[in-house]
Short mmCIF file of C-alpha atoms (C1' of nucleotides) in Angstrom, two decimals:
data_model
loop_
_atom_site.label_atom_id
_atom_site.label_comp_id
_atom_site.label_asym_id
_atom_site.label_seq_id
_atom_site.Cartn_x
_atom_site.Cartn_y
_atom_site.Cartn_z
CA MET A 1 133.56 23.63 97.94
CA SER A 2 136.92 21.78 97.68
CA SER A 3 137.35 19.48 94.73
CA THR A 4 137.51 16.74 97.19
CA THR A 5 134.11 17.44 98.59
CA ALA A 6 132.68 17.84 95.07
CA LEU A 7 133.94 14.39 94.02
CA ARG A 8 132.60 12.76 97.17
CA LYS A 9 129.17 14.45 96.55
CA ALA A 10 129.13 12.96 93.11
CA GLY A 11 129.82 9.58 94.67
CA LEU A 12 133.36 9.31 93.28
CA LYS A 13 136.50 8.54 95.40
CA ALA A 14 138.88 11.46 95.75
CA THR A 15 141.82 10.31 94.03
CA LEU A 16 144.74 12.19 92.83
CA PRO A 17 144.03 12.06 89.22
CA ARG A 18 140.43 13.09 89.60
CA ILE A 19 141.22 16.03 91.87
CA LYS A 20 143.94 17.23 89.42
CA ILE A 21 141.56 17.08 86.42
CA LEU A 22 138.71 18.70 88.20
CA GLU A 23 140.92 21.69 89.50
CA PHE A 24 142.51 21.89 86.03
CA LEU A 25 138.94 22.31 84.39
CA GLU A 26 138.02 24.87 87.07
CA LYS A 27 140.91 27.13 86.58
CA THR A 28 141.44 26.93 82.96
CA GLU A 29 140.21 29.83 80.72
CA GLU A 30 138.90 27.80 77.78
CA ARG A 31 135.78 26.26 78.55
CA HIS A 32 135.60 23.66 75.86
CA LEU A 33 138.32 21.28 75.71
CA SER A 34 138.96 17.84 74.29
CA ALA A 35 140.45 15.13 76.27
CA GLU A 36 143.89 15.62 74.51
CA ASP A 37 143.66 19.32 75.22
CA ILE A 38 143.57 18.49 78.91
CA TYR A 39 146.22 15.84 78.65
CA LYS A 40 148.70 18.22 77.03
CA ALA A 41 147.83 21.15 79.17
CA MET A 42 148.36 19.18 82.22
CA LEU A 43 151.48 17.76 81.05
CA ALA A 44 152.76 21.38 80.36
CA GLU A 45 152.04 22.07 83.92
CA ASN A 46 153.88 18.85 85.16
CA GLU A 47 150.71 17.18 86.27
CA GLU A 48 150.96 13.72 84.54
CA VAL A 49 147.77 11.91 84.16
CA GLY A 50 147.32 9.20 81.48
CA LEU A 51 145.17 9.85 78.66
CA ALA A 52 143.18 6.74 79.16
CA THR A 53 142.48 7.97 82.69
CA ILE A 54 141.32 11.45 81.38
CA TYR A 55 138.80 9.64 79.19
CA ARG A 56 137.49 7.48 82.10
CA VAL A 57 137.42 10.42 84.47
CA LEU A 58 135.66 12.75 82.18
CA THR A 59 133.14 9.97 81.44
CA GLN A 60 132.35 9.70 85.17
CA PHE A 61 132.10 13.38 85.42
CA GLU A 62 129.69 13.38 82.77
CA ALA A 63 127.46 10.63 84.37
CA ALA A 64 127.59 12.68 87.62
CA GLY A 65 126.50 15.85 85.73
CA MET A 66 129.59 17.76 86.46
CA VAL A 67 130.58 17.97 82.82
CA VAL A 68 128.98 18.02 79.54
CA ARG A 69 130.27 16.29 76.33
CA HIS A 70 129.89 17.95 73.12
CA HIS A 71 130.06 16.70 69.75
CA PHE A 72 130.42 19.98 67.61
CA GLU A 73 132.86 18.39 65.30
CA GLY A 74 132.60 14.92 64.12
CA ASP A 75 136.22 13.94 64.91
CA ARG A 76 136.40 14.57 68.76
CA SER A 77 134.42 15.32 71.93
CA LEU A 78 134.71 18.61 73.62
CA PHE A 79 133.98 18.65 77.56
CA GLU A 80 132.82 21.61 79.29
CA LEU A 81 132.59 21.95 83.11
CA GLY A 82 129.26 22.60 84.93
CA ALA A 83 126.84 23.46 82.22
CA ASN A 84 124.01 21.49 83.55
CA ASN A 85 123.71 23.90 86.45
CA GLY A 86 120.24 25.46 85.69
CA ALA A 87 121.48 28.88 86.57
CA ASN A 88 123.98 29.02 83.80
CA HIS A 89 122.42 27.12 80.93
CA HIS A 90 123.44 28.20 77.61
CA ASP A 91 123.64 27.15 73.95
CA HIS A 92 126.52 27.18 71.35
CA LEU A 93 127.10 28.75 68.23
CA VAL A 94 129.90 26.91 66.38
CA CYS A 95 132.12 28.12 63.34
CA GLU A 96 132.17 25.26 60.77
CA ARG A 97 135.45 26.48 59.47
CA CYS A 98 137.63 27.21 62.25
CA GLY A 99 135.72 25.65 65.11
CA ARG A 100 135.31 28.77 67.16
CA ILE A 101 132.66 28.41 69.81
CA GLN A 102 130.41 31.30 70.88
CA GLU A 103 128.28 30.66 74.01
CA PHE A 104 124.93 32.44 73.99
CA PHE A 105 121.48 32.49 75.85
CA ASP A 106 118.33 33.49 74.14
CA GLU A 107 114.96 33.38 75.82
CA VAL A 108 112.84 33.19 72.68
CA ILE A 109 114.93 30.27 71.38
CA GLU A 110 114.99 28.63 74.70
CA ASN A 111 111.02 28.80 74.94
CA THR A 112 110.51 27.93 71.23
CA GLN A 113 112.73 24.84 71.40
CA ILE A 114 110.93 23.49 74.23
CA LYS A 115 107.74 23.99 72.29
CA VAL A 116 109.00 22.36 69.18
CA ALA A 117 110.35 19.28 71.16
CA GLU A 118 106.93 19.00 72.91
CA ARG A 119 105.14 19.03 69.54
CA PHE A 120 107.05 15.84 68.57
CA GLY A 121 106.82 14.18 71.91
CA PHE A 122 110.43 14.84 72.87
CA LYS A 123 109.89 15.65 76.45
CA ILE A 124 113.12 17.45 77.24
CA VAL A 125 114.80 16.70 80.67
CA ASP A 126 118.12 17.42 79.22
CA HIS A 127 118.72 19.40 76.06
CA SER A 128 121.33 21.20 74.19
CA LEU A 129 121.31 23.21 70.92
CA HIS A 130 123.97 24.20 68.65
CA ILE A 131 123.91 26.29 65.65
CA GLN A 132 126.75 25.94 62.96
CA GLY A 133 127.62 28.99 60.96
CA ILE A 134 130.53 30.81 59.60
CA CYS A 135 132.18 33.32 62.15
CA ALA A 136 133.12 36.82 61.20
CA ASP A 137 136.76 36.14 60.89
CA CYS A 138 136.27 33.11 58.66
CA GLN A 139 133.78 35.30 56.42
CA GLN A 140 136.59 37.65 55.70
CA GLU A 141 138.83 35.10 54.28
CA THR A 142 138.87 35.07 50.64
CA ASP A 143 138.18 31.75 49.27
CA MET B 1 116.32 14.43 36.12
CA SER B 2 118.21 11.24 35.72
CA SER B 3 121.08 10.50 38.12
CA THR B 4 123.60 10.80 35.19
CA THR B 5 122.43 14.28 34.43
CA ALA B 6 122.28 15.31 38.13
CA LEU B 7 125.97 14.10 38.52
CA ARG B 8 127.18 15.92 35.32
CA LYS B 9 125.45 19.13 36.51
CA ALA B 10 127.67 18.75 39.78
CA GLY B 11 130.66 18.54 37.69
CA LEU B 12 131.18 14.81 38.43
CA LYS B 13 131.61 12.12 35.90
CA ALA B 14 128.71 9.70 35.70
CA THR B 15 130.49 6.46 37.09
CA LEU B 16 128.69 3.38 38.13
CA PRO B 17 129.35 3.66 41.86
CA ARG B 18 128.18 7.25 41.91
CA ILE B 19 124.95 6.58 40.08
CA LYS B 20 124.32 3.66 42.19
CA ILE B 21 124.78 5.43 45.45
CA LEU B 22 122.63 8.49 44.22
CA GLU B 23 119.93 6.33 43.23
CA PHE B 24 120.06 4.36 46.42
CA LEU B 25 119.87 7.70 48.52
CA GLU B 26 117.02 8.84 46.34
CA LYS B 27 114.80 5.72 46.76
CA THR B 28 115.72 4.76 50.33
CA GLU B 29 113.13 5.60 53.08
CA GLU B 30 115.43 6.57 55.96
CA ARG B 31 116.84 9.91 55.06
CA HIS B 32 119.82 9.94 57.64
CA LEU B 33 122.24 7.42 56.99
CA SER B 34 125.81 6.64 57.76
CA ALA B 35 128.47 5.60 55.25
CA GLU B 36 128.26 1.97 56.65
CA ASP B 37 124.48 2.06 56.52
CA ILE B 38 124.66 2.82 52.94
CA TYR B 39 127.34 0.19 52.44
CA LYS B 40 125.27 -2.56 54.19
CA ALA B 41 122.03 -1.74 52.50
CA MET B 42 123.52 -1.53 49.04
CA LEU B 43 125.25 -5.02 49.62
CA ALA B 44 121.82 -6.35 50.63
CA GLU B 45 120.61 -5.34 47.23
CA ASN B 46 123.62 -6.88 45.54
CA GLU B 47 125.08 -3.56 44.66
CA GLU B 48 128.66 -3.80 45.67
CA VAL B 49 130.53 -0.68 46.14
CA GLY B 50 133.55 -0.46 48.30
CA LEU B 51 133.12 1.59 51.63
CA ALA B 52 136.25 3.79 50.77
CA THR B 53 134.42 4.63 47.60
CA ILE B 54 131.19 5.48 49.55
CA TYR B 55 133.04 7.85 51.87
CA ARG B 56 134.72 9.54 48.74
CA VAL B 57 131.59 9.83 46.86
CA LEU B 58 129.70 11.20 49.85
CA THR B 59 132.36 13.77 50.42
CA GLN B 60 132.14 14.76 46.65
CA PHE B 61 128.38 15.02 46.83
CA GLU B 62 128.84 17.27 49.90
CA ALA B 63 131.07 19.46 48.23
CA ALA B 64 128.56 19.66 45.33
CA GLY B 65 125.71 20.48 47.74
CA MET B 66 123.93 17.27 46.89
CA VAL B 67 124.14 16.18 50.47
CA VAL B 68 124.66 17.24 53.88
CA ARG B 69 126.80 15.77 56.47
CA HIS B 70 125.60 15.68 59.97
CA HIS B 71 127.43 15.09 63.30
CA PHE B 72 124.52 14.20 65.59
CA GLU B 73 126.49 11.50 67.52
CA GLY B 74 129.93 11.87 68.17
CA ASP B 75 131.13 8.64 66.66
CA ARG B 76 129.84 8.70 63.05
CA SER B 77 128.57 11.06 60.60
CA LEU B 78 125.05 10.87 59.12
CA PHE B 79 124.43 12.06 55.45
CA GLU B 80 121.16 13.34 54.11
CA LEU B 81 120.13 13.85 50.50
CA GLY B 82 119.34 17.29 49.14
CA ALA B 83 118.78 19.35 52.36
CA ASN B 84 120.46 22.38 50.95
CA ASN B 85 117.73 23.09 48.62
CA GLY B 86 116.07 26.29 50.07
CA ALA B 87 112.55 24.87 49.61
CA ASN B 88 113.00 22.19 52.24
CA HIS B 89 115.20 23.57 54.77
CA HIS B 90 114.72 21.89 58.09
CA ASP B 91 116.22 21.41 61.34
CA HIS B 92 116.72 18.33 63.61
CA LEU B 93 115.67 17.13 66.96
CA VAL B 94 117.84 14.10 67.99
CA CYS B 95 117.18 11.59 70.74
CA GLU B 96 120.24 11.42 72.98
CA ARG B 97 119.35 7.92 73.92
CA CYS B 98 118.28 6.00 70.89
CA GLY B 99 119.47 8.38 68.19
CA ARG B 100 116.10 8.79 66.60
CA ILE B 101 115.88 11.78 64.43
CA GLN B 102 112.88 14.01 63.88
CA GLU B 103 112.91 16.69 61.24
CA PHE B 104 111.17 20.07 61.92
CA PHE B 105 110.67 23.62 60.71
CA ASP B 106 109.76 26.54 62.85
CA GLU B 107 109.68 30.10 61.72
CA VAL B 108 110.50 31.53 65.12
CA ILE B 109 113.47 29.42 65.62
CA GLU B 110 114.50 30.12 62.20
CA ASN B 111 114.29 33.72 62.52
CA THR B 112 115.78 33.95 65.95
CA GLN B 113 118.83 31.80 65.30
CA ILE B 114 119.74 34.19 62.49
CA LYS B 115 119.44 37.16 64.84
CA VAL B 116 121.53 35.43 67.42
CA ALA B 117 124.12 34.61 64.93
CA GLU B 118 124.28 38.05 63.79
CA ARG B 119 124.54 39.42 67.37
CA PHE B 120 127.89 37.42 67.52
CA GLY B 121 129.24 38.31 64.20
CA PHE B 122 128.46 35.00 62.71
CA LYS B 123 127.02 35.71 59.20
CA ILE B 124 125.26 32.65 58.38
CA VAL B 125 125.87 31.54 54.78
CA ASP B 126 125.19 28.05 55.78
CA HIS B 127 123.59 26.94 58.91
CA SER B 128 122.26 23.97 60.62
CA LEU B 129 120.62 23.59 64.03
CA HIS B 130 120.03 20.62 66.08
CA ILE B 131 118.37 20.14 69.36
CA GLN B 132 119.16 17.06 71.41
CA GLY B 133 116.62 15.73 73.89
CA ILE B 134 114.99 12.51 74.95
CA CYS B 135 112.23 11.23 72.72
CA ALA B 136 108.83 9.95 73.86
CA ASP B 137 109.62 6.23 73.71
CA CYS B 138 112.96 6.52 75.70
CA GLN B 139 111.13 8.63 78.31
CA GLN B 140 108.99 5.76 78.98
CA GLU B 141 111.63 3.17 79.86
CA THR B 142 112.21 2.85 83.46
CA ASP B 143 115.83 3.72 84.14
"C1'" DG C 1 144.48 7.62 24.89
"C1'" DT C 2 144.11 10.11 28.71
"C1'" DC C 3 142.87 11.21 33.05
"C1'" DC C 4 139.91 10.16 36.68
"C1'" DC C 5 137.95 6.76 39.32
"C1'" DT C 6 137.81 2.47 42.08
"C1'" DG C 7 138.89 -1.33 45.28
"C1'" DC C 8 141.94 -3.00 48.40
"C1'" DA C 9 144.56 -2.85 52.38
"C1'" DA C 10 147.12 -0.21 55.33
"C1'" DA C 11 147.30 4.19 57.96
"C1'" DC C 12 145.34 7.31 60.80
"C1'" DG C 13 143.30 9.82 65.19
"C1'" DT C 14 140.18 9.24 68.77
"C1'" DT C 15 138.32 6.50 72.31
"C1'" DT C 16 137.93 2.23 74.66
"C1'" DT C 17 139.65 -1.85 77.11
"C1'" DG C 18 142.37 -5.88 79.43
"C1'" DC C 19 145.39 -6.42 82.74
"C1'" DA C 20 148.80 -6.12 86.54
"C1'" DG C 21 150.05 -3.08 90.08
"C1'" DC C 22 148.82 0.98 93.41
"C1'" DA C 23 146.06 4.06 96.17
"C1'" DG C 24 141.98 5.51 98.77
"C1'" DT C 25 139.21 4.44 102.51
"C1'" DA D 1 142.86 -5.28 103.91
"C1'" DC D 2 139.59 -4.51 100.47
"C1'" DT D 3 137.98 -2.58 96.59
"C1'" DG D 4 138.19 0.18 92.88
"C1'" DC D 5 141.47 3.01 90.56
"C1'" DT D 6 145.35 3.98 87.40
"C1'" DG D 7 148.93 3.45 83.75
"C1'" DC D 8 150.34 1.20 79.90
"C1'" DA D 9 149.93 -0.95 75.76
"C1'" DA D 10 146.99 -3.07 72.43
"C1'" DA D 11 142.48 -3.09 70.41
"C1'" DA D 12 138.53 -0.97 68.37
"C1'" DC D 13 136.31 2.25 65.88
"C1'" DG D 14 135.09 5.35 62.02
"C1'" DT D 15 137.46 7.50 58.25
"C1'" DT D 16 141.12 8.72 55.05
"C1'" DT D 17 144.84 7.65 52.03
"C1'" DG D 18 148.52 5.21 48.65
"C1'" DC D 19 148.75 2.59 45.10
"C1'" DA D 20 147.96 -0.34 40.96
"C1'" DG D 21 144.46 -1.66 37.83
"C1'" DG D 22 140.08 -0.27 35.38
"C1'" DG D 23 136.46 2.94 33.24
"C1'" DA D 24 134.45 7.23 31.39
"C1'" DC D 25 135.04 10.48 27.97
#
DNA sequence: GTCCCTGCAAACGTTTTGCAGCAGT
DNA sequence: ACTGCTGCAAAACGTTTGCAGGGAC
């Protein structure tokens, strides 16, 4: 599906900045990016889009379910493409020291978190789970 | 144990602002508070402590393991007293709409998250887990 | 008396917003 | 042509920091 079609399906006009941002997210390796990461990476490819526009577009993409916003660290949001597609649902393991992010999927946790949520009346329509720990690399550092 | 003693044990001078903040955290009902929540609540009790000082003190309390800092929402940190005490470890269920926080403890999740972390080389010294969902109250709202 | 702490105000980084001009349909 | 989008610059937000005066030991 072309970016243009994807945008129309989401009820968004297919404008140049939106197309560029969506295509950038689709082709980039790093799945978890901040608005500024996207801004700088696009600049480096001579794709100029204003930072304010990136924020606005990401918010629209989020509302359309095309993108998920994460708050792993307190100081900035990271955006991830297409994580609400049931088929590739996954959770995140986040290193508290270096910010490294490991995606994972675990059936037991998946089922149990739903049970826990129900136990407390949280009917889960949308859910996300993240575990914060210290990654192997950071463990090795003497401190 | 008096607040003064607790502070000394943590290697912190027992100053008036630190004592006031610690005692406030001990006696307040709401366990998850932002710096500003604390600031305003203390003002309301005629306990004037500068907001910058509250941030500094909370950071010191965190370093001393007296307090845990959470990043449930992207826009502010919430602080919780004494959650690193092994005996009362718990995780959090957070409503994405209203911000309501439900504490819980589940043996299965507890064990499985450790297994998942190990599978990816995240040796967990410190860990915290939160599940974001939609709480019962917010589910009822027609939107 | 020494050193660390506090309060204030200013700085900071991220995100949002007002507005005038421009692009998509 | 009409509407909604974009870019810029300024504002807003939570949080941190520099500094001069004050408090704990």
